[in-house]
MMTF fields as JSON, N, C-alpha, C and O atoms, coordinates in Angstrom:
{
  "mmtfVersion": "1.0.0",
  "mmtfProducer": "UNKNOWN",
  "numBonds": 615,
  "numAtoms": 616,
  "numGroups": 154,
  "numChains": 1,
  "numModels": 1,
  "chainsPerModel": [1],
  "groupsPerChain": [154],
  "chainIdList": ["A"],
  "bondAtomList": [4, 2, 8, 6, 12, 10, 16, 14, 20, 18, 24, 22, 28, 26, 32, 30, 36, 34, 40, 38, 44, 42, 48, 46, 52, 50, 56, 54, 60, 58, 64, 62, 68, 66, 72, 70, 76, 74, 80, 78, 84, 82, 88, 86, 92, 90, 96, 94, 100, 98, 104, 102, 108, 106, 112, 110, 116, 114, 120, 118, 124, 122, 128, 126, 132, 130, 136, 134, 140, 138, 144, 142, 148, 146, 152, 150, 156, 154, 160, 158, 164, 162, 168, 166, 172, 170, 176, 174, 180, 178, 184, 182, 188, 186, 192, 190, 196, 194, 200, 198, 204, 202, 208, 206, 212, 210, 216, 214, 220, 218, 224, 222, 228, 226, 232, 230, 236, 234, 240, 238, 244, 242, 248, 246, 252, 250, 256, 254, 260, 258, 264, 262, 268, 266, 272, 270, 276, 274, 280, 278, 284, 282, 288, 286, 292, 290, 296, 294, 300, 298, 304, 302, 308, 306, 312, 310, 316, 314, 320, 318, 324, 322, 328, 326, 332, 330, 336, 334, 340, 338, 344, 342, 348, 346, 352, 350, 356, 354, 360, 358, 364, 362, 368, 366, 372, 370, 376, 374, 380, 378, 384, 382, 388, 386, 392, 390, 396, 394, 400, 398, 404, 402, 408, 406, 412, 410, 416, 414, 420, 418, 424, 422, 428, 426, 432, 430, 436, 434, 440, 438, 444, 442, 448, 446, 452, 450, 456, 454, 460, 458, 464, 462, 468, 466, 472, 470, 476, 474, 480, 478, 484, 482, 488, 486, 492, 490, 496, 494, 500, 498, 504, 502, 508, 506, 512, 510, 516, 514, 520, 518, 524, 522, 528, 526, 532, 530, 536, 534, 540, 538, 544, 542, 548, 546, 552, 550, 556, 554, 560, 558, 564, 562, 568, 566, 572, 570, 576, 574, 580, 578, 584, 582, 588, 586, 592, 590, 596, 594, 600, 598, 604, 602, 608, 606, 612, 610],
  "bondOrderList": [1, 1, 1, 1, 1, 1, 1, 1, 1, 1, 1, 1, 1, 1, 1, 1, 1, 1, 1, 1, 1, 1, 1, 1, 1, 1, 1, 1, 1, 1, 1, 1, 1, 1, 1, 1, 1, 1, 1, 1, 1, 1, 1, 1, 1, 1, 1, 1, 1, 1, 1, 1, 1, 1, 1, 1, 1, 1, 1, 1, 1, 1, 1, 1, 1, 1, 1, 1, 1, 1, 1, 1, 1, 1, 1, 1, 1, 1, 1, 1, 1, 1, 1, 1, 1, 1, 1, 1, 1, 1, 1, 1, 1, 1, 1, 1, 1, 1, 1, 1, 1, 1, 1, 1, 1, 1, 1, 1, 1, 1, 1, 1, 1, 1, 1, 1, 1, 1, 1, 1, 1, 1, 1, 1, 1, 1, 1, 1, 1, 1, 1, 1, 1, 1, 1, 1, 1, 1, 1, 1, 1, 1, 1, 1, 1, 1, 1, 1, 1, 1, 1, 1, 1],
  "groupList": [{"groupName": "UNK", "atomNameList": ["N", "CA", "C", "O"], "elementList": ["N", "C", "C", "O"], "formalChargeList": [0, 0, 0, 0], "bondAtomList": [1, 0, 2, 1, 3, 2], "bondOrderList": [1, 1, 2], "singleLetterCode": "X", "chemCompType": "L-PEPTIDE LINKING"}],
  "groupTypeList": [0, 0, 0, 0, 0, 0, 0, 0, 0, 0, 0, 0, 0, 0, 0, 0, 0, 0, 0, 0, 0, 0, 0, 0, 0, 0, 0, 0, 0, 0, 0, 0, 0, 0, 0, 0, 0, 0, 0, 0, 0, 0, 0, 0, 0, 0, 0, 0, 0, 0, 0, 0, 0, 0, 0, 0, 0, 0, 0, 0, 0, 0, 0, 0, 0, 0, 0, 0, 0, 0, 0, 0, 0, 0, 0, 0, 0, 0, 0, 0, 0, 0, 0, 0, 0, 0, 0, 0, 0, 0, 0, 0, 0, 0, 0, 0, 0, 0, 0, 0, 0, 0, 0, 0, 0, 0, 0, 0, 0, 0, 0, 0, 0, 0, 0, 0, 0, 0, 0, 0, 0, 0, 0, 0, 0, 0, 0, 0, 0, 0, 0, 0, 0, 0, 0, 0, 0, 0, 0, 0, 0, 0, 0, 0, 0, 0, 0, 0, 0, 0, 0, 0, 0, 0],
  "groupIdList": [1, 2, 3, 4, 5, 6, 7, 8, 9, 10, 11, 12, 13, 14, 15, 16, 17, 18, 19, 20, 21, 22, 23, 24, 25, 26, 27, 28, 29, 30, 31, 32, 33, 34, 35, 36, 37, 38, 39, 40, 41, 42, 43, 44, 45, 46, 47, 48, 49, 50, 51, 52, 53, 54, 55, 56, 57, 58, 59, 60, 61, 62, 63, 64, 65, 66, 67, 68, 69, 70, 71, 72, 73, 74, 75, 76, 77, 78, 79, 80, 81, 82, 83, 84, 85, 86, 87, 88, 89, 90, 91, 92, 93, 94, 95, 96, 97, 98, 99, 100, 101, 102, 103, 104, 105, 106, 107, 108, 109, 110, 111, 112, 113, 114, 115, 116, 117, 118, 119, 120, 121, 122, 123, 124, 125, 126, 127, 128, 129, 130, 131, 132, 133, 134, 135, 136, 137, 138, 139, 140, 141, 142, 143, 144, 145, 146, 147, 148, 149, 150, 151, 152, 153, 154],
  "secStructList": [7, 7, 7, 5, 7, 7, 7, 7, 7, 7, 3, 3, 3, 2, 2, 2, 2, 2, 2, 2, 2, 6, 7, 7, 2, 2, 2, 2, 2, 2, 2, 2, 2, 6, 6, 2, 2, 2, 2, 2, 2, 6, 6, 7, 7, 4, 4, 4, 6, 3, 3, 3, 7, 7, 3, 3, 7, 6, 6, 1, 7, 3, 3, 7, 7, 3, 3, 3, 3, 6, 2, 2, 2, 2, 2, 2, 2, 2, 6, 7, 7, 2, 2, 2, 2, 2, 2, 2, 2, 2, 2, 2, 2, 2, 2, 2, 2, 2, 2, 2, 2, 2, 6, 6, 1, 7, 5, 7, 2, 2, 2, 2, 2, 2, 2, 2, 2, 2, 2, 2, 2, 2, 2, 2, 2, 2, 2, 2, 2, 2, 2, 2, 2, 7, 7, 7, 7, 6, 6, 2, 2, 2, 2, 2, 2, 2, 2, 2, 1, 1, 7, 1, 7, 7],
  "xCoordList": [80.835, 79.542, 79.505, 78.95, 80.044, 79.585, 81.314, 81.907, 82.02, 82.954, 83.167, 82.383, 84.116, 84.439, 85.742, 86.31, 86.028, 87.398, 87.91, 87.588, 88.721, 88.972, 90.028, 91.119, 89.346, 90.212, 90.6, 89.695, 92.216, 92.077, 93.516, 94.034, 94.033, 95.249, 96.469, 95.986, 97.789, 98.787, 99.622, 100.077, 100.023, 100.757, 101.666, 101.351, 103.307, 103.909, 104.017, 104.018, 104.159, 104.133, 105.53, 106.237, 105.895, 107.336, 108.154, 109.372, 107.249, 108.228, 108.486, 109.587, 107.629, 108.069, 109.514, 110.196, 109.489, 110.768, 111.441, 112.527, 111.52, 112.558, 113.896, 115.125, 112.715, 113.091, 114.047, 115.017, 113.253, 113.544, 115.108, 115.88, 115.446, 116.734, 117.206, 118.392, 117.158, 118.052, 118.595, 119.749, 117.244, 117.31, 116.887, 116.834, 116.586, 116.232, 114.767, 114.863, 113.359, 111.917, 112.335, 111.906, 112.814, 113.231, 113.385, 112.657, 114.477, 115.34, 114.567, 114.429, 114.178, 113.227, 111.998, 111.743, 111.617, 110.537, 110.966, 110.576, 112.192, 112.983, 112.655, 111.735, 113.111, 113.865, 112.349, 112.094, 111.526, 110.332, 109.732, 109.309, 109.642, 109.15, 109.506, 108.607, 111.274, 111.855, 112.308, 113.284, 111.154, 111.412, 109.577, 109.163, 108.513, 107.553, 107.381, 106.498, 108.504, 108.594, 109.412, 108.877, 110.253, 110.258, 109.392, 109.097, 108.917, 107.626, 106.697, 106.339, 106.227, 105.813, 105.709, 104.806, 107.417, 107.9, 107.64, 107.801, 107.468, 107.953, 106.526, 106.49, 105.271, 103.459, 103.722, 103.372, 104.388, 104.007, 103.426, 104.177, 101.902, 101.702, 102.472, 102.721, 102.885, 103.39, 102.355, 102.938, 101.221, 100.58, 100.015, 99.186, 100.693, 101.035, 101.841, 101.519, 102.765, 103.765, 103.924, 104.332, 103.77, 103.506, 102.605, 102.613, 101.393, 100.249, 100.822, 101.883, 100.044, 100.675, 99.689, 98.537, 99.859, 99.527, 99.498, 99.855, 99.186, 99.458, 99.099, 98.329, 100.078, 100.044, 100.236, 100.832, 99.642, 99.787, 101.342, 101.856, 101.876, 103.392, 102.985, 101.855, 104.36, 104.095, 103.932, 103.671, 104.085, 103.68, 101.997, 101.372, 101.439, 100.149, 99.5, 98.334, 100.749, 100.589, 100.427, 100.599, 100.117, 99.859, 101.063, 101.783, 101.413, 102.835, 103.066, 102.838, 103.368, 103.297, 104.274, 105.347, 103.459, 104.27, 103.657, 103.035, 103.651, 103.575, 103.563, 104.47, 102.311, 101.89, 102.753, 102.735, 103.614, 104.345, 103.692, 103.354, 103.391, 102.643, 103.539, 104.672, 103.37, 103.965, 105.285, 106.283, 104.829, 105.671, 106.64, 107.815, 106.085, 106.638, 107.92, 108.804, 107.896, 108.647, 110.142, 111.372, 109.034, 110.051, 111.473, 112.693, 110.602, 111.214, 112.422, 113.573, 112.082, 112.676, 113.944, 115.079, 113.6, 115.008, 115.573, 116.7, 115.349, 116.124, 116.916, 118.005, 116.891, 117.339, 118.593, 119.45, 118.647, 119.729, 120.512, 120.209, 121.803, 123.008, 123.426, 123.166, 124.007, 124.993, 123.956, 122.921, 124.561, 123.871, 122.36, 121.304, 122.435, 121.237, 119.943, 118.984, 120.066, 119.484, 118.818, 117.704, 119.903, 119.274, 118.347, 117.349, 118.968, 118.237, 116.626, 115.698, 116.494, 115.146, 114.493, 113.43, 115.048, 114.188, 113.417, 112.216, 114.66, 114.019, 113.147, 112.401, 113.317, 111.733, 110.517, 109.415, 110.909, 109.476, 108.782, 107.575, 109.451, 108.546, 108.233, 107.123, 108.942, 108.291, 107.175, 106.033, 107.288, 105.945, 104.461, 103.255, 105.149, 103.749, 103.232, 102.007, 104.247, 103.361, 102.625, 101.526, 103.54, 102.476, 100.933, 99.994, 100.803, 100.066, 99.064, 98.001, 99.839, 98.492, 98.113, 96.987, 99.084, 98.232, 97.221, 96.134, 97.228, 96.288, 95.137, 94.185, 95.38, 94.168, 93.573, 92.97, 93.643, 93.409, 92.739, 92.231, 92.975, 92.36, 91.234, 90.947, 90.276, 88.607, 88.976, 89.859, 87.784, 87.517, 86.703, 85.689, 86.342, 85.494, 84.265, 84.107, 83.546, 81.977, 82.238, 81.368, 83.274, 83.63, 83.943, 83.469, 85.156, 85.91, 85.495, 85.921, 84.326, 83.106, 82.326, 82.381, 81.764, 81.438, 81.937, 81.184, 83.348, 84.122, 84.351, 84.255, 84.765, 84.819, 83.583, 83.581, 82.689, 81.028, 80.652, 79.965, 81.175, 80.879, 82.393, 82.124, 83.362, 84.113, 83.944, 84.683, 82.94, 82.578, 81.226, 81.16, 80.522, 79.325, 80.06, 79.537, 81.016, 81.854, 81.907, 81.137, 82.822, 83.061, 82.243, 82.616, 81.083, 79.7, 79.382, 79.298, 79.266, 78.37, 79.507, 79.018, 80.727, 81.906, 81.076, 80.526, 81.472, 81.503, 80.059, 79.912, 79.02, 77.565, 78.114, 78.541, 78.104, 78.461, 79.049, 78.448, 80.541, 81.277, 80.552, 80.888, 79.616, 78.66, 77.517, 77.165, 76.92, 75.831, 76.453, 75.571, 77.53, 78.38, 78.521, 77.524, 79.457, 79.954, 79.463, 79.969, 78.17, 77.161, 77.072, 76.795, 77.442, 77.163, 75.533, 74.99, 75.382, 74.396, 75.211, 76.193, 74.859, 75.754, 74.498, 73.476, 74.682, 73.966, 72.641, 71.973, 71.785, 71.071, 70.316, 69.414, 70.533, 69.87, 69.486, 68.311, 70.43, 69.755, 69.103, 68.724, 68.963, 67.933, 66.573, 65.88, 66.356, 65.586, 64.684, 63.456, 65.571, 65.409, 64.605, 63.389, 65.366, 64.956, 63.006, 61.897, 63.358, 61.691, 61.174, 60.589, 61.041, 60.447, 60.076, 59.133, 60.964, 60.881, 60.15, 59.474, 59.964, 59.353, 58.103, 57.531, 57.803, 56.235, 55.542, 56.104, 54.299, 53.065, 53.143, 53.829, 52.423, 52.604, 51.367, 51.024, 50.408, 48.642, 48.224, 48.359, 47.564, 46.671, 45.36, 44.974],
  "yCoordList": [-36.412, -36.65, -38.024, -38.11, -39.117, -40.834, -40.939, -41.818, -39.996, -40.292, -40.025, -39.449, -40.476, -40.472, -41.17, -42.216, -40.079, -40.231, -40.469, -39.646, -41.358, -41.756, -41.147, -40.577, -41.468, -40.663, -41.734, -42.294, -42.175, -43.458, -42.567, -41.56, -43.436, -43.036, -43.099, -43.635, -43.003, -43.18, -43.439, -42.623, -44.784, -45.579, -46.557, -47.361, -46.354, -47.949, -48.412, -47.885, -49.815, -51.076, -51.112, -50.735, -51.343, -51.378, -52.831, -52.983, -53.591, -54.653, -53.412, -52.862, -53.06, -52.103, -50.787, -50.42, -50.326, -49.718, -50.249, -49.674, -51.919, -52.565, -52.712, -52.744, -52.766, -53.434, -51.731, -51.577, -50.827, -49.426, -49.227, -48.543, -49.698, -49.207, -50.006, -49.739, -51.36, -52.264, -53.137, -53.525, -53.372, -53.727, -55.163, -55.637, -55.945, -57.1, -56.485, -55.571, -57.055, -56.376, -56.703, -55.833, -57.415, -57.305, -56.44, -56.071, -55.901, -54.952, -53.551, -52.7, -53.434, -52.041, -52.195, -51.116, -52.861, -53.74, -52.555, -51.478, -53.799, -53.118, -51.437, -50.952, -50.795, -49.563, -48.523, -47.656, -49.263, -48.409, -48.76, -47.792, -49.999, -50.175, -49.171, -48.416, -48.716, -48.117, -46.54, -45.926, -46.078, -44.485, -44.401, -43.256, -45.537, -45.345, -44.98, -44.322, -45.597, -45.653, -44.433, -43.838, -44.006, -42.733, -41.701, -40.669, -42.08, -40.695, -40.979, -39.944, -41.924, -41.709, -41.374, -41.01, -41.7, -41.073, -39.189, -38.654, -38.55, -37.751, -36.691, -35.474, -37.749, -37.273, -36.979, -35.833, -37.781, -37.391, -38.289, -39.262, -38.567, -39.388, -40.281, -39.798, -41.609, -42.516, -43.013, -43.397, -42.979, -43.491, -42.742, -43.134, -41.059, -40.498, -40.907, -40.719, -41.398, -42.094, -43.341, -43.708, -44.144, -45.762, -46.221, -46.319, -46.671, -47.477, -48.95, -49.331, -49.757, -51.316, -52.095, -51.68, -53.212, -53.991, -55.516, -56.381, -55.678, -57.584, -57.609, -56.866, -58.983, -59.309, -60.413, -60.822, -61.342, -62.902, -63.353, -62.708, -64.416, -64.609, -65.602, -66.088, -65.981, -67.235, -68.535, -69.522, -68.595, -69.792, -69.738, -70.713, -68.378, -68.412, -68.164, -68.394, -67.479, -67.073, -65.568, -65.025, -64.684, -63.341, -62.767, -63.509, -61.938, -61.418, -59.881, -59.153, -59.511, -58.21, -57.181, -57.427, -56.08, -55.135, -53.704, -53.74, -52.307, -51.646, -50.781, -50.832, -49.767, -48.721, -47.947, -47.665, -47.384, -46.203, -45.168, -45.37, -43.913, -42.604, -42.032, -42.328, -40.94, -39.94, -39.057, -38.644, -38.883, -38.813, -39.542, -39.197, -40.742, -41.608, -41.893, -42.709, -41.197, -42.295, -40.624, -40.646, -39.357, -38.631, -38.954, -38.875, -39.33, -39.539, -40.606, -40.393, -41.627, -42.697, -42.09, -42.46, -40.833, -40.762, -39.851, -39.655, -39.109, -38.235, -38.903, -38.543, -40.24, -41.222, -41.858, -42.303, -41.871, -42.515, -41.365, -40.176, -42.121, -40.965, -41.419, -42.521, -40.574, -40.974, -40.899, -40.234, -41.911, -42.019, -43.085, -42.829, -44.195, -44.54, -44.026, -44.46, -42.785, -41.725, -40.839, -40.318, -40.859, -39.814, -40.717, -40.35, -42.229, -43.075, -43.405, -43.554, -43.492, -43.641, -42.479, -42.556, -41.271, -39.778, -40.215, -40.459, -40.274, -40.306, -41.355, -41.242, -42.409, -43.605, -42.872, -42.473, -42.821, -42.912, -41.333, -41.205, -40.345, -39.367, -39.714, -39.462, -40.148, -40.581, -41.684, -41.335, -42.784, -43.66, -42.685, -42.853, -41.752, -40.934, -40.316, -40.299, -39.543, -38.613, -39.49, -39.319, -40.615, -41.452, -41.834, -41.817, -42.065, -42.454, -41.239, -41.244, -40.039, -39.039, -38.748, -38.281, -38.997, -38.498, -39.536, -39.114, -40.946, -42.464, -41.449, -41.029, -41.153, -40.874, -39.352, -38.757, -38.727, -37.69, -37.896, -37.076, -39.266, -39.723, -39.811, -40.803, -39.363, -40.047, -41.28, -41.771, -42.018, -43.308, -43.796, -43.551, -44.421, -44.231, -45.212, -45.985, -44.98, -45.498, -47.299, -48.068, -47.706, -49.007, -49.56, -50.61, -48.635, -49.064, -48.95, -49.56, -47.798, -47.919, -49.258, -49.78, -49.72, -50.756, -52.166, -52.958, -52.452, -53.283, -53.615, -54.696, -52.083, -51.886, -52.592, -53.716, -51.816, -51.899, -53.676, -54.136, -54.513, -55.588, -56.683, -57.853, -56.287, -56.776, -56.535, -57.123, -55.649, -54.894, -56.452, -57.066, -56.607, -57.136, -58.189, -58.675, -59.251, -60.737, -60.5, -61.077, -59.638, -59.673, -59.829, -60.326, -59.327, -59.587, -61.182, -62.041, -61.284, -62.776, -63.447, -64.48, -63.535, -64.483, -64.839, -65.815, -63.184, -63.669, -63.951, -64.37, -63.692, -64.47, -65.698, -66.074, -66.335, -68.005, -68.203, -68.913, -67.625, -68.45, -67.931, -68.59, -66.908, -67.101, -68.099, -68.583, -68.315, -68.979, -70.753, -71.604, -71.131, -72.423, -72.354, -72.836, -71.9, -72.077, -71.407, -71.476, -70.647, -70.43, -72.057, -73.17, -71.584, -72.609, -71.889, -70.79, -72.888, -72.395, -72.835, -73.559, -72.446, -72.939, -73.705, -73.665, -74.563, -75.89, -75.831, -76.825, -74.15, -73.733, -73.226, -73.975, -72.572, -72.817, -74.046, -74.244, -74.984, -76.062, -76.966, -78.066, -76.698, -76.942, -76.791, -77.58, -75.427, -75.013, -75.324, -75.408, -75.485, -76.103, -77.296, -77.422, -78.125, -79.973, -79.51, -79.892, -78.757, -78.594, -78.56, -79.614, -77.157, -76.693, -78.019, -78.077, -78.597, -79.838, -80.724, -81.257, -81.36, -82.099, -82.099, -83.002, -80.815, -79.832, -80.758, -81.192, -80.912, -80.905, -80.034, -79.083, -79.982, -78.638, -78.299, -77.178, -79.289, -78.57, -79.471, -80.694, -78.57, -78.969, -79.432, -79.666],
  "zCoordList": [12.15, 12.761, 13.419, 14.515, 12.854, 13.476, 13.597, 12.971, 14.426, 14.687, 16.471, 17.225, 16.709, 18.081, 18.611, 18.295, 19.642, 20.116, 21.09, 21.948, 21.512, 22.7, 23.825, 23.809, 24.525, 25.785, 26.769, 27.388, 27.035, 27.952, 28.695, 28.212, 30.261, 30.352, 29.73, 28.733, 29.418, 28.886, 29.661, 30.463, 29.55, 30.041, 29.424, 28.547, 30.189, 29.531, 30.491, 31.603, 30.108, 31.502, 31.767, 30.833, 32.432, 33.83, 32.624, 32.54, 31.945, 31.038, 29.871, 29.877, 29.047, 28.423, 28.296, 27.339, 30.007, 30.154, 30.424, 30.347, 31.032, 31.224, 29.761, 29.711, 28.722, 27.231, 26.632, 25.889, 27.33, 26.924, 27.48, 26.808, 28.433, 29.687, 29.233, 29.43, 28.435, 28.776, 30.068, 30.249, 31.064, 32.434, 32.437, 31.303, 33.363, 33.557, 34.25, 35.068, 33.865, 34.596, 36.378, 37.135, 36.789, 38.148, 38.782, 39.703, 38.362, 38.716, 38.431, 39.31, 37.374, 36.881, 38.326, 38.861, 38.643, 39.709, 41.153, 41.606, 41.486, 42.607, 42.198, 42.857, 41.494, 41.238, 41.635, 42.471, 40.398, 40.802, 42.246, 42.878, 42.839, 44.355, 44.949, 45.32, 45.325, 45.851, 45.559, 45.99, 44.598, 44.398, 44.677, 44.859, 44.714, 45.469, 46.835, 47.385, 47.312, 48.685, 49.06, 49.995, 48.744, 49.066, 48.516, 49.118, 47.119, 47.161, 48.206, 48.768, 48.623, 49.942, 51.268, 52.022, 51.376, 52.642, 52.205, 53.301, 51.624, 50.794, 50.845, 50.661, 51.199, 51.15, 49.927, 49.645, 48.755, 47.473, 46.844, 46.767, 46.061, 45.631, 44.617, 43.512, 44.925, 44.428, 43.006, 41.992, 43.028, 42.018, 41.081, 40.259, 41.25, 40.048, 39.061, 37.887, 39.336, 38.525, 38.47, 37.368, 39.209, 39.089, 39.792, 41.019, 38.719, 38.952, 39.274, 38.778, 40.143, 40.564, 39.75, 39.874, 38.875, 38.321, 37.99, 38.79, 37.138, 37.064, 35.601, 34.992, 35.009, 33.553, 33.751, 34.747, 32.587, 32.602, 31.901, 30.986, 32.44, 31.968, 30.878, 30.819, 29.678, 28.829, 29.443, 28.756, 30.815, 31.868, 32.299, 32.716, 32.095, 32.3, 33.508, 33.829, 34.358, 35.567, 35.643, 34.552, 36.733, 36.996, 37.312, 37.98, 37.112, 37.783, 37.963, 36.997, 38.776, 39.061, 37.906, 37.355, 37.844, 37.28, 37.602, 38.664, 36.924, 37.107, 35.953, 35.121, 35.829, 34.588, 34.826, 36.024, 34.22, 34.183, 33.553, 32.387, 34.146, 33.82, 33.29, 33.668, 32.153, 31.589, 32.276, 31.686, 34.138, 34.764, 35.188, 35.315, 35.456, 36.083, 34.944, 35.202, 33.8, 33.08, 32.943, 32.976, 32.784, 33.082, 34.319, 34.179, 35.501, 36.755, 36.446, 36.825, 35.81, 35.546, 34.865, 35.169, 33.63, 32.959, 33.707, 33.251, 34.738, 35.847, 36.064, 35.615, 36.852, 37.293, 36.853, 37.617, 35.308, 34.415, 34.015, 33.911, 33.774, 33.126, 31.721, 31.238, 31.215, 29.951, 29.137, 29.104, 28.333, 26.904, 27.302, 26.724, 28.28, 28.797, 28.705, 28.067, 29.616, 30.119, 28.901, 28.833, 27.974, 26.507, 25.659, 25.039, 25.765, 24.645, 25.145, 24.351, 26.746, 27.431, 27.065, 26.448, 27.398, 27.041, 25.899, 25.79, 24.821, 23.347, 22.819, 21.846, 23.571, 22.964, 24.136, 23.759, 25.322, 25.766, 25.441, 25.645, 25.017, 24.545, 23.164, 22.693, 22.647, 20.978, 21.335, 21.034, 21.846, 22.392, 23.097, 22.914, 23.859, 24.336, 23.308, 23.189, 22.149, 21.183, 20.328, 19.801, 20.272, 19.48, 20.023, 19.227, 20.968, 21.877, 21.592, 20.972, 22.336, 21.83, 20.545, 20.376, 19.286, 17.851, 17.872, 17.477, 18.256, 18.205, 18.829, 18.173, 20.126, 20.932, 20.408, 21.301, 19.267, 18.989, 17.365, 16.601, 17.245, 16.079, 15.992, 16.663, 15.544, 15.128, 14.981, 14.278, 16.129, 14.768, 14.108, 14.763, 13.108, 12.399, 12.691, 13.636, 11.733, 12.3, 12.16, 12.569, 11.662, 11.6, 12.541, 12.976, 13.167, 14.351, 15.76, 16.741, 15.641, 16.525, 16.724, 17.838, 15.952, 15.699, 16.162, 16.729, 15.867, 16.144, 17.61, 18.19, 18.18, 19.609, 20.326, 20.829, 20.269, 20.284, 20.311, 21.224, 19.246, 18.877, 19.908, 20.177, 20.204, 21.171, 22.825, 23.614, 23.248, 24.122, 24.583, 25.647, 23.552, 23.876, 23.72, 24.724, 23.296, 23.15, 24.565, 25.333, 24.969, 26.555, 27.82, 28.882, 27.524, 28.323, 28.127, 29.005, 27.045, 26.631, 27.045, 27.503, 27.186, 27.495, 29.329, 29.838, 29.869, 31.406, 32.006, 33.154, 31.154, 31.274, 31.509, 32.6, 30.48, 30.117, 31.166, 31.972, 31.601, 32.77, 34.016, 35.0, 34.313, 35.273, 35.571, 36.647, 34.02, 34.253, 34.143, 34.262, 33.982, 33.918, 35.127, 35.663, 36.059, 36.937, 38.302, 39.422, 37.801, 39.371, 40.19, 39.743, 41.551, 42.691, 43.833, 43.949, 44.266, 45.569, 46.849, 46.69, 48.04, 49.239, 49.58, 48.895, 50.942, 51.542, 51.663, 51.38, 52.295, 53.036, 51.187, 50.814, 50.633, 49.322, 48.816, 48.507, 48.682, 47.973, 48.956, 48.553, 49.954, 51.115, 50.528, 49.885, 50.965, 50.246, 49.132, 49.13, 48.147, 46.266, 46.91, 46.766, 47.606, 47.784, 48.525, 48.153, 49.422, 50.221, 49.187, 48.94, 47.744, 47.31, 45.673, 44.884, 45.775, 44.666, 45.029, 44.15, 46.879, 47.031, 47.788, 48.398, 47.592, 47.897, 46.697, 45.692, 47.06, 46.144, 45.467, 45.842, 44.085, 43.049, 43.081, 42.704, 43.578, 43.608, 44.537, 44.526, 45.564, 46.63, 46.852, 47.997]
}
């Protein structure tokens, strides 16, 4: 009854299969750019299988990467041979089933809650850095100065 279940996409990030292949994220980068680009040449949607993204580095910078979809990750082990190829199969379908028993889980009226209560941190966070760091441009605080140095009663 006070349970509820989530439904989100399923996705690993392009560092994730890098760690999976044994690749450098570069190179996994390149690989997926360039099987986008021909699913495109191709009128096949490319962002069925790789969403384009950004993650913060331990330098604290943005850096590009890419969601890998359920397909996308099939596609990926087409791609590889040998034993490579078998060891990618076998984590990233064990990572998806996991993924779906999580997302098939109730959760409970706690973890509702929690969510619920990190949901509203996130609001009140970007209030604050709105109401801190709101500016006016020239022609507003124009304005402000007339209306400050108006009489307040006539």
């Amino acid at each position: 009854m006070n349970q509820l279940t989530t439904k989100t996409n399923q996705t690993l990030t392009s560092i994730e299969v890098a760690e999976m292949v044994e690749k450098e994220h570069k190179n996994v980068l390149a690989d997926i750019r360039k099987y986008s680009e021909e699913l495109g040449v191709l009128k096949i949607q490319p962002s069925d299988f790789f969403v384009p993204s950004t993650y913060i580095n331990s330098q604290n910078k943005e850096q590009p990467c890419f969601e890998v979809t359920k397909k996308g990750c099939e596609f990926i082990a087409n791609k590889l041979t040998g034993i490579k190829g078998t060891e990618f199969t076998a984590k990233y379908i064990n990572r998806f089933h996991d993924m779906e028993s999580k997302l098939n889980t109730p959760l409970s009226l706690e973890q509702i809650m929690r969510i619920q209560l990190s949901m509203v941190d996130d609001v009140a966070e970007r209030v604050d850095k709105l109401e801190n760091n709101m500016t006016i441009d020239y022609g507003q605080q124009k304005v402000l100065e007339r209306l400050v140095s108006a009489s307040v009663i006539k």
